[in-house]
XYZ file of C-alpha atoms in Angstrom:
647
model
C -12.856 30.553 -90.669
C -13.035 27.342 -89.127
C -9.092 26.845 -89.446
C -8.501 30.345 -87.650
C -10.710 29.315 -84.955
C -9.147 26.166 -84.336
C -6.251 27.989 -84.397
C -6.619 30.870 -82.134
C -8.351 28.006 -79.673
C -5.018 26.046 -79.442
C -3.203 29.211 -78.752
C -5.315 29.851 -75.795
C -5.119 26.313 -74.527
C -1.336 26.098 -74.931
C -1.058 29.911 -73.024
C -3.111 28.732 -70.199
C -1.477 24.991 -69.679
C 1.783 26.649 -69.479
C 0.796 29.744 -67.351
C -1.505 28.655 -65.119
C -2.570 24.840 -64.742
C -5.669 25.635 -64.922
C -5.377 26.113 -68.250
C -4.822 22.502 -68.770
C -8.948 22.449 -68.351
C -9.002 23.880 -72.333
C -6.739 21.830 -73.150
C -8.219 18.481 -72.253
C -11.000 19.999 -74.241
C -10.129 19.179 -71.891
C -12.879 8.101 -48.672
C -11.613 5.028 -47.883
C -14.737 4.313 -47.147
C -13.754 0.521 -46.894
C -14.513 -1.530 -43.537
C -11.324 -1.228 -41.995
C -10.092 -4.886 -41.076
C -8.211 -4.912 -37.616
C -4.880 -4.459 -37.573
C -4.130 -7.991 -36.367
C -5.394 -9.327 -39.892
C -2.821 -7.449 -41.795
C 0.725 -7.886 -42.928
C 3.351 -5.621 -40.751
C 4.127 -3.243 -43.373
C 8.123 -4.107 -42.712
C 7.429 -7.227 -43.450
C 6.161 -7.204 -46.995
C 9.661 -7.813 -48.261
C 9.807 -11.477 -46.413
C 6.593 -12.353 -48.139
C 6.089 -14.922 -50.852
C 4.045 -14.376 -53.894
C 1.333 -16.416 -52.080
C 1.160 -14.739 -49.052
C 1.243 -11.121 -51.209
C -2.040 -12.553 -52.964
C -3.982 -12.994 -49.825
C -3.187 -9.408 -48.756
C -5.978 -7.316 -47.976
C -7.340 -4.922 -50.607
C -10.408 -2.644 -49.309
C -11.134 -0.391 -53.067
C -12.873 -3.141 -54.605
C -15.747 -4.217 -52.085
C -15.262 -1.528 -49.058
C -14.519 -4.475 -46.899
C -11.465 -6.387 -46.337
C -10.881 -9.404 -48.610
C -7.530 -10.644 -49.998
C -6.169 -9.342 -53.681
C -6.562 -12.833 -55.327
C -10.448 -12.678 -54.390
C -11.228 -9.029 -55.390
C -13.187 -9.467 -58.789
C -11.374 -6.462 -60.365
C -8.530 -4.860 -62.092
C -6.382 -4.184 -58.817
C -2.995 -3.728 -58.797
C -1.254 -2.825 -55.752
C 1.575 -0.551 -55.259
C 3.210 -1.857 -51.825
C 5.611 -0.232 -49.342
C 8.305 -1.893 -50.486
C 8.025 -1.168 -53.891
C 7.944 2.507 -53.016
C 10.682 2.050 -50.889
C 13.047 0.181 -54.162
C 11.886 2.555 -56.453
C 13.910 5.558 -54.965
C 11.033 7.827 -56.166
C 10.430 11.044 -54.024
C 6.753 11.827 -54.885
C 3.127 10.077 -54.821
C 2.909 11.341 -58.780
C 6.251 9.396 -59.499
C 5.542 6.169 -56.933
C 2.021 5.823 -59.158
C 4.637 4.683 -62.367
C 4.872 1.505 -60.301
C 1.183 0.707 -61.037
C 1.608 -1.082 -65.056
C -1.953 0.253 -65.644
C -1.776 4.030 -65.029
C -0.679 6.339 -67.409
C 1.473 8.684 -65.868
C 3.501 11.278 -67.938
C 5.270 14.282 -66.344
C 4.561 17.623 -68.064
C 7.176 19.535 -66.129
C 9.042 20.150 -63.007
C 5.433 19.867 -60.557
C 2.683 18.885 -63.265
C 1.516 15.463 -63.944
C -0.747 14.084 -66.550
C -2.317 10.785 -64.680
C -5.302 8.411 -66.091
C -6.117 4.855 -66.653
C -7.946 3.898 -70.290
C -7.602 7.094 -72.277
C -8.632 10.962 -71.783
C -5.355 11.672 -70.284
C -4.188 15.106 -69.881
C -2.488 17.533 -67.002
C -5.833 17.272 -65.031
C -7.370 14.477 -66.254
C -10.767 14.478 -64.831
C -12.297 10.347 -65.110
C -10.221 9.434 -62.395
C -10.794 9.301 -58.493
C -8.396 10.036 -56.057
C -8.049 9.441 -52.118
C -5.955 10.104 -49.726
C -6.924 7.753 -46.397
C -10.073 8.577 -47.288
C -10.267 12.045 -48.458
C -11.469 12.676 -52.173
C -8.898 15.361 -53.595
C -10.607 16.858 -56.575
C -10.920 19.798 -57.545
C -14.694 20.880 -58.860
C -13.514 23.353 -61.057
C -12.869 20.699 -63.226
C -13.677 17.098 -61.557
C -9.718 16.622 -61.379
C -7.013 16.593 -59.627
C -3.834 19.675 -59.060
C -0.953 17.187 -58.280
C 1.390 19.508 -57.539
C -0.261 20.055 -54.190
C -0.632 15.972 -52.990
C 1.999 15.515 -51.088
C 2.295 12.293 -48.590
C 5.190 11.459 -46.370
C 6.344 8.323 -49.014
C 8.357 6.237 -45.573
C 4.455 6.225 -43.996
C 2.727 4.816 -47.048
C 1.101 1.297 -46.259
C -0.389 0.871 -50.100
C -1.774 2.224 -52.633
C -4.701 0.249 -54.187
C -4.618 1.225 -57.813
C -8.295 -0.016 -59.734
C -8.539 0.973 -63.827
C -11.736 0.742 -64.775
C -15.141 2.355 -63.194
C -15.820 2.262 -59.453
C -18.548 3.597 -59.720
C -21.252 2.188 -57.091
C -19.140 2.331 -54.244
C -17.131 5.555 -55.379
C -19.662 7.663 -57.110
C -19.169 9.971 -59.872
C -16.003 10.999 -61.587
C -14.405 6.986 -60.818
C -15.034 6.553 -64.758
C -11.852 5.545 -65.782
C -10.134 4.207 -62.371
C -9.527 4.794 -58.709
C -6.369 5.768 -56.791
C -6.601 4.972 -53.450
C -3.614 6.405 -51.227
C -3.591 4.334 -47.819
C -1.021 5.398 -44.815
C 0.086 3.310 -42.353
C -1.890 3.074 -39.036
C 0.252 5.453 -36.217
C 1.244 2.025 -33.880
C 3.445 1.218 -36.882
C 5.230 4.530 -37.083
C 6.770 4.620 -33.855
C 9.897 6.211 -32.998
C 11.857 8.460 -34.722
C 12.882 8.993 -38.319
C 14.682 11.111 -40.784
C 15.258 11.266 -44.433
C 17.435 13.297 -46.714
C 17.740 13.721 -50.074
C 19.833 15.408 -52.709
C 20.421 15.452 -56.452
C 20.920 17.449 -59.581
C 16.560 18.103 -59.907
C 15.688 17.508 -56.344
C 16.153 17.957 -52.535
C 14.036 16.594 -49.623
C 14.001 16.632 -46.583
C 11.520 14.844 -43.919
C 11.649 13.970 -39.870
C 8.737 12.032 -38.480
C 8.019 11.103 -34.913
C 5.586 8.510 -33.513
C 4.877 7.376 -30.082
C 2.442 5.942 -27.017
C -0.964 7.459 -26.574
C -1.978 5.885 -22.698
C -2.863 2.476 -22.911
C -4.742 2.310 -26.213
C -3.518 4.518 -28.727
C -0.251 5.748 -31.013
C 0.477 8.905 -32.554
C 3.236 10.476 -35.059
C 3.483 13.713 -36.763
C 5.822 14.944 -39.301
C 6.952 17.610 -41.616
C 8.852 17.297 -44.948
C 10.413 19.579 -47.340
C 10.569 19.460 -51.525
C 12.610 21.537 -53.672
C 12.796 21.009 -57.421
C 14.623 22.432 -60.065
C 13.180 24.478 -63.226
C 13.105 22.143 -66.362
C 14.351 23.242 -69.669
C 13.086 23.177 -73.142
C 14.079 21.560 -75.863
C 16.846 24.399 -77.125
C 17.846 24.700 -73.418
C 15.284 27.537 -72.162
C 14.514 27.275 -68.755
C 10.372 26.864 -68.334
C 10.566 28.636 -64.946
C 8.696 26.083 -62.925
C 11.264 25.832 -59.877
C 9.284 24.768 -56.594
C 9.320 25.273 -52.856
C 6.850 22.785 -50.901
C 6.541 22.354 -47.247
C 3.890 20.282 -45.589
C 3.593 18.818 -41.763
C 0.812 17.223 -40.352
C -0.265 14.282 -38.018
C -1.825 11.485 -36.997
C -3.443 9.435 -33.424
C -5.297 6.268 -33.217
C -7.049 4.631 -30.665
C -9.116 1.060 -30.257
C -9.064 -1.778 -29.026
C -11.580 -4.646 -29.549
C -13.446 -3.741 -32.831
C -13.770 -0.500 -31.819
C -11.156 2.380 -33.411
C -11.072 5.790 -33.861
C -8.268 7.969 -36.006
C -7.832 12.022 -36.748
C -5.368 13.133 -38.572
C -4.846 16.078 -40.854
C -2.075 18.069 -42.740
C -1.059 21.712 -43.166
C 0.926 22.739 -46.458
C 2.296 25.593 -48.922
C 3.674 25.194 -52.386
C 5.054 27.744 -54.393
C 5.796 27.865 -57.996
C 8.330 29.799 -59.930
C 5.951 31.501 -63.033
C 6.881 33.606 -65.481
C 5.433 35.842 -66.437
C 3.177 36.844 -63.122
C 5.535 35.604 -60.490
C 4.956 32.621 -58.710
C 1.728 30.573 -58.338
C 0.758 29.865 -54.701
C -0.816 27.306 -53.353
C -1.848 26.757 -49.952
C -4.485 24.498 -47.354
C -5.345 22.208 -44.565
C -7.353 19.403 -43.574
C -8.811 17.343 -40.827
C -10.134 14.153 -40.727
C -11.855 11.906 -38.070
C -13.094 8.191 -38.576
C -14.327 5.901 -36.371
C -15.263 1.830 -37.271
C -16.646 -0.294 -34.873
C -17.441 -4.341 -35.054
C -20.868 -5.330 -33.721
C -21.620 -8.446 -31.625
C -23.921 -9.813 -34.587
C -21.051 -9.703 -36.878
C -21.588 -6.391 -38.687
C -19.939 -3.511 -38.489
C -20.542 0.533 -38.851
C -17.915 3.304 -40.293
C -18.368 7.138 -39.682
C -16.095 9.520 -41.726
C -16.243 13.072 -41.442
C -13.387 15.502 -42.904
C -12.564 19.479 -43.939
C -10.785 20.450 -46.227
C -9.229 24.124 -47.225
C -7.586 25.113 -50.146
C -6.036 28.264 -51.371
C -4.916 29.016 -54.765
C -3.450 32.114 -56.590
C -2.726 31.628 -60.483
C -1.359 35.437 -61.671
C -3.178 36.619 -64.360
C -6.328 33.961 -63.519
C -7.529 33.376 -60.405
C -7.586 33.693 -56.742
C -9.486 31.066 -55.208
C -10.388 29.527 -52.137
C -12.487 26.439 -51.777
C -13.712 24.878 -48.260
C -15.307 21.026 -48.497
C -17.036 19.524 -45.489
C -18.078 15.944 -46.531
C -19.228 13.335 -43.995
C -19.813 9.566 -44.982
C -21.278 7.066 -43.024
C -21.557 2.818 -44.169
C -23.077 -0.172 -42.196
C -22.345 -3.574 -43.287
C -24.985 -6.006 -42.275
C -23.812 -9.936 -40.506
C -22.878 -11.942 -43.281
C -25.585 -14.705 -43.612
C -25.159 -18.023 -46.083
C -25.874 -16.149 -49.086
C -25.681 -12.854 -48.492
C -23.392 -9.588 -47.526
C -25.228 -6.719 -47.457
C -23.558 -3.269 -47.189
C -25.226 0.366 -47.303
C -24.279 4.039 -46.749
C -25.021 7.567 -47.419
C -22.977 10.975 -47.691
C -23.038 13.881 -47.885
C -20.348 17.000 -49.494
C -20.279 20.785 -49.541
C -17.761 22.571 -51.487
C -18.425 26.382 -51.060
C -15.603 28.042 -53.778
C -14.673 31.824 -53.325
C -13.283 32.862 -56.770
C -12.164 36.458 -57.756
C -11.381 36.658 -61.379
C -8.174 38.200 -61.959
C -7.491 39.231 -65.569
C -9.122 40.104 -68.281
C -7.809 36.033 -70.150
C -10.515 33.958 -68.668
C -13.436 34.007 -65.737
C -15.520 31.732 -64.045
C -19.302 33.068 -63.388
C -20.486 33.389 -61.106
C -17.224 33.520 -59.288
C -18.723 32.374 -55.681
C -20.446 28.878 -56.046
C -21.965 26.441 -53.568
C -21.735 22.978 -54.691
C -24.044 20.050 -52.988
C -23.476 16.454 -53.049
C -25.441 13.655 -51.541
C -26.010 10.082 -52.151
C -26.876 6.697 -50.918
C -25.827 3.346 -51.977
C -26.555 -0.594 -51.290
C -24.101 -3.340 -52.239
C -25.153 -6.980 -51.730
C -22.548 -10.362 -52.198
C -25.017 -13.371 -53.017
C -23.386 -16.868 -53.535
C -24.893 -18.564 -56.132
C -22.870 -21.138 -54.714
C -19.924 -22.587 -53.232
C -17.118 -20.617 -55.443
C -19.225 -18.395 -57.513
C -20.771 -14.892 -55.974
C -22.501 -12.414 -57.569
C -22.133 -8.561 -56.870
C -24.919 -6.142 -57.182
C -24.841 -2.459 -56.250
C -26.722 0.637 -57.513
C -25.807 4.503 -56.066
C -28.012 6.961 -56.361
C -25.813 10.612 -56.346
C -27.284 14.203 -56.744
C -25.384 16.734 -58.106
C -26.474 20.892 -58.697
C -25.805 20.687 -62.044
C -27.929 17.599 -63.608
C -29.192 16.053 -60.283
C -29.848 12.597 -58.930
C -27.569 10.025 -61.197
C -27.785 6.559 -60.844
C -24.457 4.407 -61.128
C -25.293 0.355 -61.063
C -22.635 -1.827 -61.263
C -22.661 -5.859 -61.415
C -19.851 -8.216 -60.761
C -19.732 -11.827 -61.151
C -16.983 -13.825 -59.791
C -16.007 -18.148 -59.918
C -13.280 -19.048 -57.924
C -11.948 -22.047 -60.871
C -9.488 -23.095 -57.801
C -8.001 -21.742 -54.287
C -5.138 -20.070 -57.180
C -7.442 -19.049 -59.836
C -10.323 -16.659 -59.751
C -12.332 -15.386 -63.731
C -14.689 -12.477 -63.055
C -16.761 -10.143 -65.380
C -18.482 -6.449 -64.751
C -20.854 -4.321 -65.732
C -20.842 -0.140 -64.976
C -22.791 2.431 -65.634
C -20.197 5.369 -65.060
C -20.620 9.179 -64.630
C -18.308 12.061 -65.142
C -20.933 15.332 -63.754
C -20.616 18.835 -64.765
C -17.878 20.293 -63.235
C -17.451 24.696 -62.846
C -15.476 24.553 -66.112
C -18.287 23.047 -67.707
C -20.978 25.002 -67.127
C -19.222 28.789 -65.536
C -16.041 28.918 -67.453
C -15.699 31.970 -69.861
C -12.510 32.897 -72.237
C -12.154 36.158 -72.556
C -14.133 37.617 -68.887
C -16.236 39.804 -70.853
C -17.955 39.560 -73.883
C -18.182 38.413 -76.591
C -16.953 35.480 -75.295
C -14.513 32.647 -77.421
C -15.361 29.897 -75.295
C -18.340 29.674 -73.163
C -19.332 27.324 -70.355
C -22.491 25.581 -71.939
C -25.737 26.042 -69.248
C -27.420 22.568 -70.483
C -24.110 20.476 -70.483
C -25.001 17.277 -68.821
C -22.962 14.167 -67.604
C -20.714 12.842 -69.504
C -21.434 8.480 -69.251
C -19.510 5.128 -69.750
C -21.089 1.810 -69.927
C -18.021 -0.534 -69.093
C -17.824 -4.213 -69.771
C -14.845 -6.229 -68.489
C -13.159 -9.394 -67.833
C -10.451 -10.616 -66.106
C -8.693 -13.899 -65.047
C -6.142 -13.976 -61.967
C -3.811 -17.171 -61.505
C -0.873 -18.118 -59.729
C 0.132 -21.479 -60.815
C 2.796 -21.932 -58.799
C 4.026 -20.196 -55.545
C 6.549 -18.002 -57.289
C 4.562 -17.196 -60.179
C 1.269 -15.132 -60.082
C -0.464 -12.701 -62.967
C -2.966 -10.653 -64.030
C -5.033 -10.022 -66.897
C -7.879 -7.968 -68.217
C -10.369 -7.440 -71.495
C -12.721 -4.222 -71.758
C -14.715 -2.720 -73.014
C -16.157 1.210 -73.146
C -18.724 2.814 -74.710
C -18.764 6.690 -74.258
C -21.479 9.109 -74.289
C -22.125 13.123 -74.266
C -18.350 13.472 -74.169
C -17.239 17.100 -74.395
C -17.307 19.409 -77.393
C -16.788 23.003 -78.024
C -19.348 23.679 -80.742
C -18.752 27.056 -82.689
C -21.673 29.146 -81.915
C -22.125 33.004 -83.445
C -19.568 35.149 -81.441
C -17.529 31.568 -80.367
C -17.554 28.149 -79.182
C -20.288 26.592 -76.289
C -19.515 23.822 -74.263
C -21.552 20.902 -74.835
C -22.265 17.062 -75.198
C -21.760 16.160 -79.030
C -19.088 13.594 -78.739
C -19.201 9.959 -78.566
C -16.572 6.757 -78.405
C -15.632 3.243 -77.795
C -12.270 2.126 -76.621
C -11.491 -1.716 -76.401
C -8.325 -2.689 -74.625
C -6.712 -5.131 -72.634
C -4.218 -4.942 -69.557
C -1.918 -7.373 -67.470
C 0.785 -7.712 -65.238
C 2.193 -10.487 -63.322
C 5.334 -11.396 -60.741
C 7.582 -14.101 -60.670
C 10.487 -14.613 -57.541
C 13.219 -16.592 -59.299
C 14.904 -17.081 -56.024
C 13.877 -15.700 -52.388
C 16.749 -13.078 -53.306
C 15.565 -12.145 -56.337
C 12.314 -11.046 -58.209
C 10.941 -10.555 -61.517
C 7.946 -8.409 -62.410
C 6.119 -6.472 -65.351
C 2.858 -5.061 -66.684
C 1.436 -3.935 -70.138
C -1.683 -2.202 -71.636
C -2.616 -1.885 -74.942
C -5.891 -0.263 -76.306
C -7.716 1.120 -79.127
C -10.272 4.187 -78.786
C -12.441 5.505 -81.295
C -13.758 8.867 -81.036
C -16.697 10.261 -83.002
C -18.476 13.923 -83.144
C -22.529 13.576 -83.965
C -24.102 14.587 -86.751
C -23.706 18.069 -87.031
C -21.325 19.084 -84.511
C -18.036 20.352 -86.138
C -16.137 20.891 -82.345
C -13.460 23.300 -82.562
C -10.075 20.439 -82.139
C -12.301 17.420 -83.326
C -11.772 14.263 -81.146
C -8.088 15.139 -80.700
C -9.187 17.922 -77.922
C -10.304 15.003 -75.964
C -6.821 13.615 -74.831
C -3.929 12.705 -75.356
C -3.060 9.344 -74.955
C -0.267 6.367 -76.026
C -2.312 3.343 -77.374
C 0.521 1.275 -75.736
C 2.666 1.225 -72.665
C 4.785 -1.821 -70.777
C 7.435 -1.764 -68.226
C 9.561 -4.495 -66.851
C 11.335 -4.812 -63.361
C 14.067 -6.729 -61.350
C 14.989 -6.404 -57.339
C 17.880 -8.132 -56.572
C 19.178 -8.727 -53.075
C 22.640 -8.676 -53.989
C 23.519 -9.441 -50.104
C 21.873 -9.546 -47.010
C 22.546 -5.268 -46.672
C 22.631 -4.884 -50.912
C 19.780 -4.546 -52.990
C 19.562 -3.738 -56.987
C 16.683 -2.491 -58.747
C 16.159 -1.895 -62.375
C 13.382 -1.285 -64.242
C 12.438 -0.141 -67.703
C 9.039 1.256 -69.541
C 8.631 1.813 -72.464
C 5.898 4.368 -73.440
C 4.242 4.386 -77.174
C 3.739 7.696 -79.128
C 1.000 9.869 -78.506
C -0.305 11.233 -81.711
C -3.058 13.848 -80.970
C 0.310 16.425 -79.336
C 2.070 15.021 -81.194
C 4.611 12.998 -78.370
C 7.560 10.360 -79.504
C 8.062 7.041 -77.899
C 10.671 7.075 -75.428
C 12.183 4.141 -73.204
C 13.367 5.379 -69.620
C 15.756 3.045 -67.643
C 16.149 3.920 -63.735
C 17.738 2.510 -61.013
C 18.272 1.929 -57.733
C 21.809 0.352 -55.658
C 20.718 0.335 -51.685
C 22.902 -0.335 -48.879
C 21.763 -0.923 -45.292
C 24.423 0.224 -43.116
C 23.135 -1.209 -40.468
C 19.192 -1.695 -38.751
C 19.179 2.270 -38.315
C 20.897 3.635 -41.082
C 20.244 2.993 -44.868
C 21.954 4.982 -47.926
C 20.492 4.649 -51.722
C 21.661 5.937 -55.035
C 18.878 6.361 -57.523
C 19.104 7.403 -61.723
C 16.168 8.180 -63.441
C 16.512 7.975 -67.455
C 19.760 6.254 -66.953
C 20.935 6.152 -70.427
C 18.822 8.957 -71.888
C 19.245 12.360 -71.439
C 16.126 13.770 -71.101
C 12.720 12.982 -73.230
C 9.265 15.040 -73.262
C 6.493 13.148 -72.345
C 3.652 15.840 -72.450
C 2.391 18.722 -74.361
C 3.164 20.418 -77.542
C 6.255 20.437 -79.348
C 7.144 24.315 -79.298
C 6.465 24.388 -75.391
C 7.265 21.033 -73.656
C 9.450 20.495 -71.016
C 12.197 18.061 -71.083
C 12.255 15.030 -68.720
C 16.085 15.358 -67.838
C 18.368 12.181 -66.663
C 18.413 12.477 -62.156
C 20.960 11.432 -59.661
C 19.692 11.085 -56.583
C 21.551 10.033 -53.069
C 19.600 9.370 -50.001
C 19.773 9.151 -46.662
C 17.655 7.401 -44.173
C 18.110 7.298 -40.281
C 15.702 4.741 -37.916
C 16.613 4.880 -33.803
């Protein structure tokens, strides 16, 4: 009976992760709130090719601490994914620019889906990971993760994105279990002027125009618009999977200051649709808006008030219709740094009211209509214990509708050994909270139900212990590298109850692991870089659960990944770049190893005009890299030709 159950359970994950991505909840069974620094302190993004390995240490990082300090001091595992890289890579999506980061995860599931995680639990919407977008959380609370089809940024205004595996959880809050992603645009003084990009190949064509100029005296401006299309991918015997997209999105952004005192809006309009079959396609649609202002005080301190809304419509055939507004408003005061200590503090607040109608008789969420409140407050203090040794200690207090107030403390020691060298160690207490899914989701609508959202589930918890050492011995040569440790707790189980399965807490684990990456600049013409993780996890139901899956329903994850890279300046106008991962099998799918080889030849016509050739899986075919065997989409070999005008 058991057997049949498991069975029929897979068939209704696999039917919903390839018909709507919703689905890919079952299967899992499955702001910058930083000080801003002023602009004065930082690197011209253009620049960040001239730099030396030195200079790229000391540049600013905001994830770790909320404040400004430079990469080599930020007691954490940080890596961070610069515009330049983005701009070698020849990618044409945030989802493919995040393979530059050695310690994500990132395998594509098919032509617009994305499986994305640091440290395990991986899946198409991986839910232990936090994502931001200058600022703005983009999660969805249907499931605590995130639909990457629909985050789309303008790649040419990218200043960084600040990549952190392992909890964040005192500054970020709930749901930064596993890692934070934090997507960080350029400032609009540094986007002035026009540009244009095109971009064609045998999967893809883009298209994107920007424009940035003079607001009076004291502020800048741009806005833009871009354009995807992408291909359907095939199956293994050649089937096209009928996931062919159209995506447009425009938006802008103004900023103003002078002194320590600046103020931004900005916000973005977009539609996607998706080729489906059957059901026709899959909409998507929203907006946002987003105001923040900072401000230095006289004493030293400094204050930072974010406030943004955010609209999004979805329509899965068959599923769901559903459309979610957030209003969330943030606000953090950091208190004059004294000899021993650097106090910060802050509160917020989020609404998510989500409209549902339930579609189809496959699956509903009840009630469909659903308020959701957030609120917290946090404190952070820096103490030096003395000249090159601080300690970090931070405690946020979060309440949720589902389990209320959580508590996330965090500790972080760090001893600066030398100016170059910097060992630090952490302790987390992490929280994943209930999401809809959790507690509202029902397969079929009516009863008797298979699967039913469980009405006590609670928060699913990580205790995290790391440590990491950061070097660079020499000014060509820096690196990376991290030890931890997790311990999980009330994990998620579907527990077969009489008439089918109830979501609940019965699962437990521990995954031990280490991660590293370093960068070394043979010449000033070329450089050398790479990254690897490697980890073990170890799943376990409690006595007396017998969860429909087991632990495999938890994720599906590679215990290994590494990837090398070179960029070569092969003249002063002709650049080279090569790089190669190599991905480990994941056996819970089941998904072979593969090895994927792309590259990049650029040529820089001249100061306004720049041409690149980019191949993707350059001497393989195509590989899956997601899902079950039967279903899977190929990753297919792309050519890729772009076109970049500057006046």
């Amino acid at each position: 009976m058991r057997g049949r159950a498991a069975d029929k359970l897979r068939e209704v994950f696999y039917r919903m992760l390839c018909a709507v991505p919703l689905s890919a909840l079952l299967a899992a069974s499955a702001p910058a709130m930083a000080v801003s620094p002023t602009l004065s302190s930082l690197p011209k993004v253009q620049d960040l090719a001239e730099l030396s390995l030195e200079q790229l240490s000391n540049m600013v990082v905001t994830s770790v601490s909320l404040r400004a300090q430079p990469w080599g001091e930020a007691p954490a595992s940080i890596y961070v994914i610069t515009s330049e890289d983005i701009r070698r890579s020849g990618v044409t999506s945030l989802p493919e620019a995040l393979r530059l980061a050695p310690n994500l995860h990132v395998a594509r599931a098919d032509a617009n889906q994305y499986a994305i995680s640091a440290r395990g639990f991986n899946n198409v919407l991986a839910n232990k990971m936090l994502v931001l977008i200058d600022g703005r959380t983009v999660y969805s609370p249907l499931f605590s993760g995130v639909f990457w089809e629909v985050q789309q940024v303008m790649l040419e205004d990218v200043a960084r994105i600040e990549v952190i595996s392992g909890p964040g959880t005192t500054l970020w809050g709930a749901n930064a279990v596993n890692g934070v992603i934090n997507v960080i645009t350029r400032p609009a003084g540094e986007t002035t002027g026009a540009l244009v990009s095109l971009g064609a190949g045998n999967r893809d064509q883009t298209a994107a125009v920007r424009w940035g100029g003079k607001l009076g005296e004291r502020g800048h401006y741009r806005v833009y618009g871009t354009f995807f299309d992408r291909q359907n991918t095939m199956l293994t015997n050649g089937t096209p999977v009928f996931d062919a997209s159209e995506t447009g999105q425009g938006g802008f952004r103004a900023d103003w200051g002078e002194g320590g005192r600046r103020f931004t809006v900005q916000g973005d309009v977009y539609r996607n649709d998706i080729e489906q079959q059957p059901g026709g396609s899959r909409d998507q649609a929203g907006g946002n808006l987003l105001a923040r202002w900072t401000e230095t005080l006289n004493d030293g301190g400094s204050l930072r008030l974010q406030a943004y809304y955010d609209r999004t419509e979805r329509r899965q055939p068959g599923a769901i219709l559903e459309r979610l507004d957030t209003y969330d408003v943030e606000f953090n005061h950091a208190l004059p740094k004294t000899a021993r200590h650097q106090l910060l503090w802050g509160a917020g607040y989020r609404l998510m009211h989500d409209d549902l109608d339930n579609l189809g008789p496959g699956l509903a969420f009840r009630p469909a209509n659903q308020t959701l409140n957030r609120a917290n407050v946090f404190a952070q203090d820096e103490i030096a214990l003395g000249r090159n040794l601080s300690l970090t200690l931070g405690l946020k207090l979060e309440h949720n509708n589902y389990t209320g107030w959580e508590y996330l403390p965090n500790a972080r020691l760090g001893w600066r050994l030398a100016a170059d060298r910097l060992l630090w160690t952490s302790l987390s207490r992490a929280v994943r909270s209930p999401s809809r899914f959790d507690r509202e989701f029902f397969v079929p609508a009516n009863a008797p139900f298979a699967v039913a959202g469980g009405p006590n589930f609670q928060s699913e918890v990580a205790n995290v212990v790391e440590v990491g050492y950061r070097a660079q011995p020499t000014p060509a040569l820096s690196y990376s590298m991290t030890a931890f440790h997790h311990d999980f707790d009330r994990l998620r189980t579907y527990e077969p109850r009489v008439g089918g399965a109830l979501v609940e807490n019965r699962m437990d684990g521990l995954l031990n692991g280490v991660n590293g990456w370093g960068s070394y600049r043979v010449t000033n013409a070329w450089k050398l870089t790479g990254g690897f993780v490697k980890f073990n996890q170890k799943l376990s139901l409690e006595p007396g659960s017998a969860s429909i899956g087991g632990t495999a329903a938890a994720g599906s994850d590679p215990t290994h990944w590494w990837q090398i890279g070179t960029s070569l300046d092969l003249t002063s106008r002709h650049e080279f770049d090569l790089r190669v991962r190599r991905v480990g099998a994941i056996a819970t799918v089941p998904v072979p190893a593969y090895t994927a080889v792309d590259a990049r030849f650029g040529w820089k016509v001249s100061r306004q005009v720049e041409l690149s050739l980019t191949v993707q899986n350059l001497l393989d075919p195509g590989h899956p890299e997601f899902g079950p065997p039967a279903n899977r989409a190929e990753i297919e070999r792309s050519v890729f030709v772009k076109l970049v005008l500057r006046d």
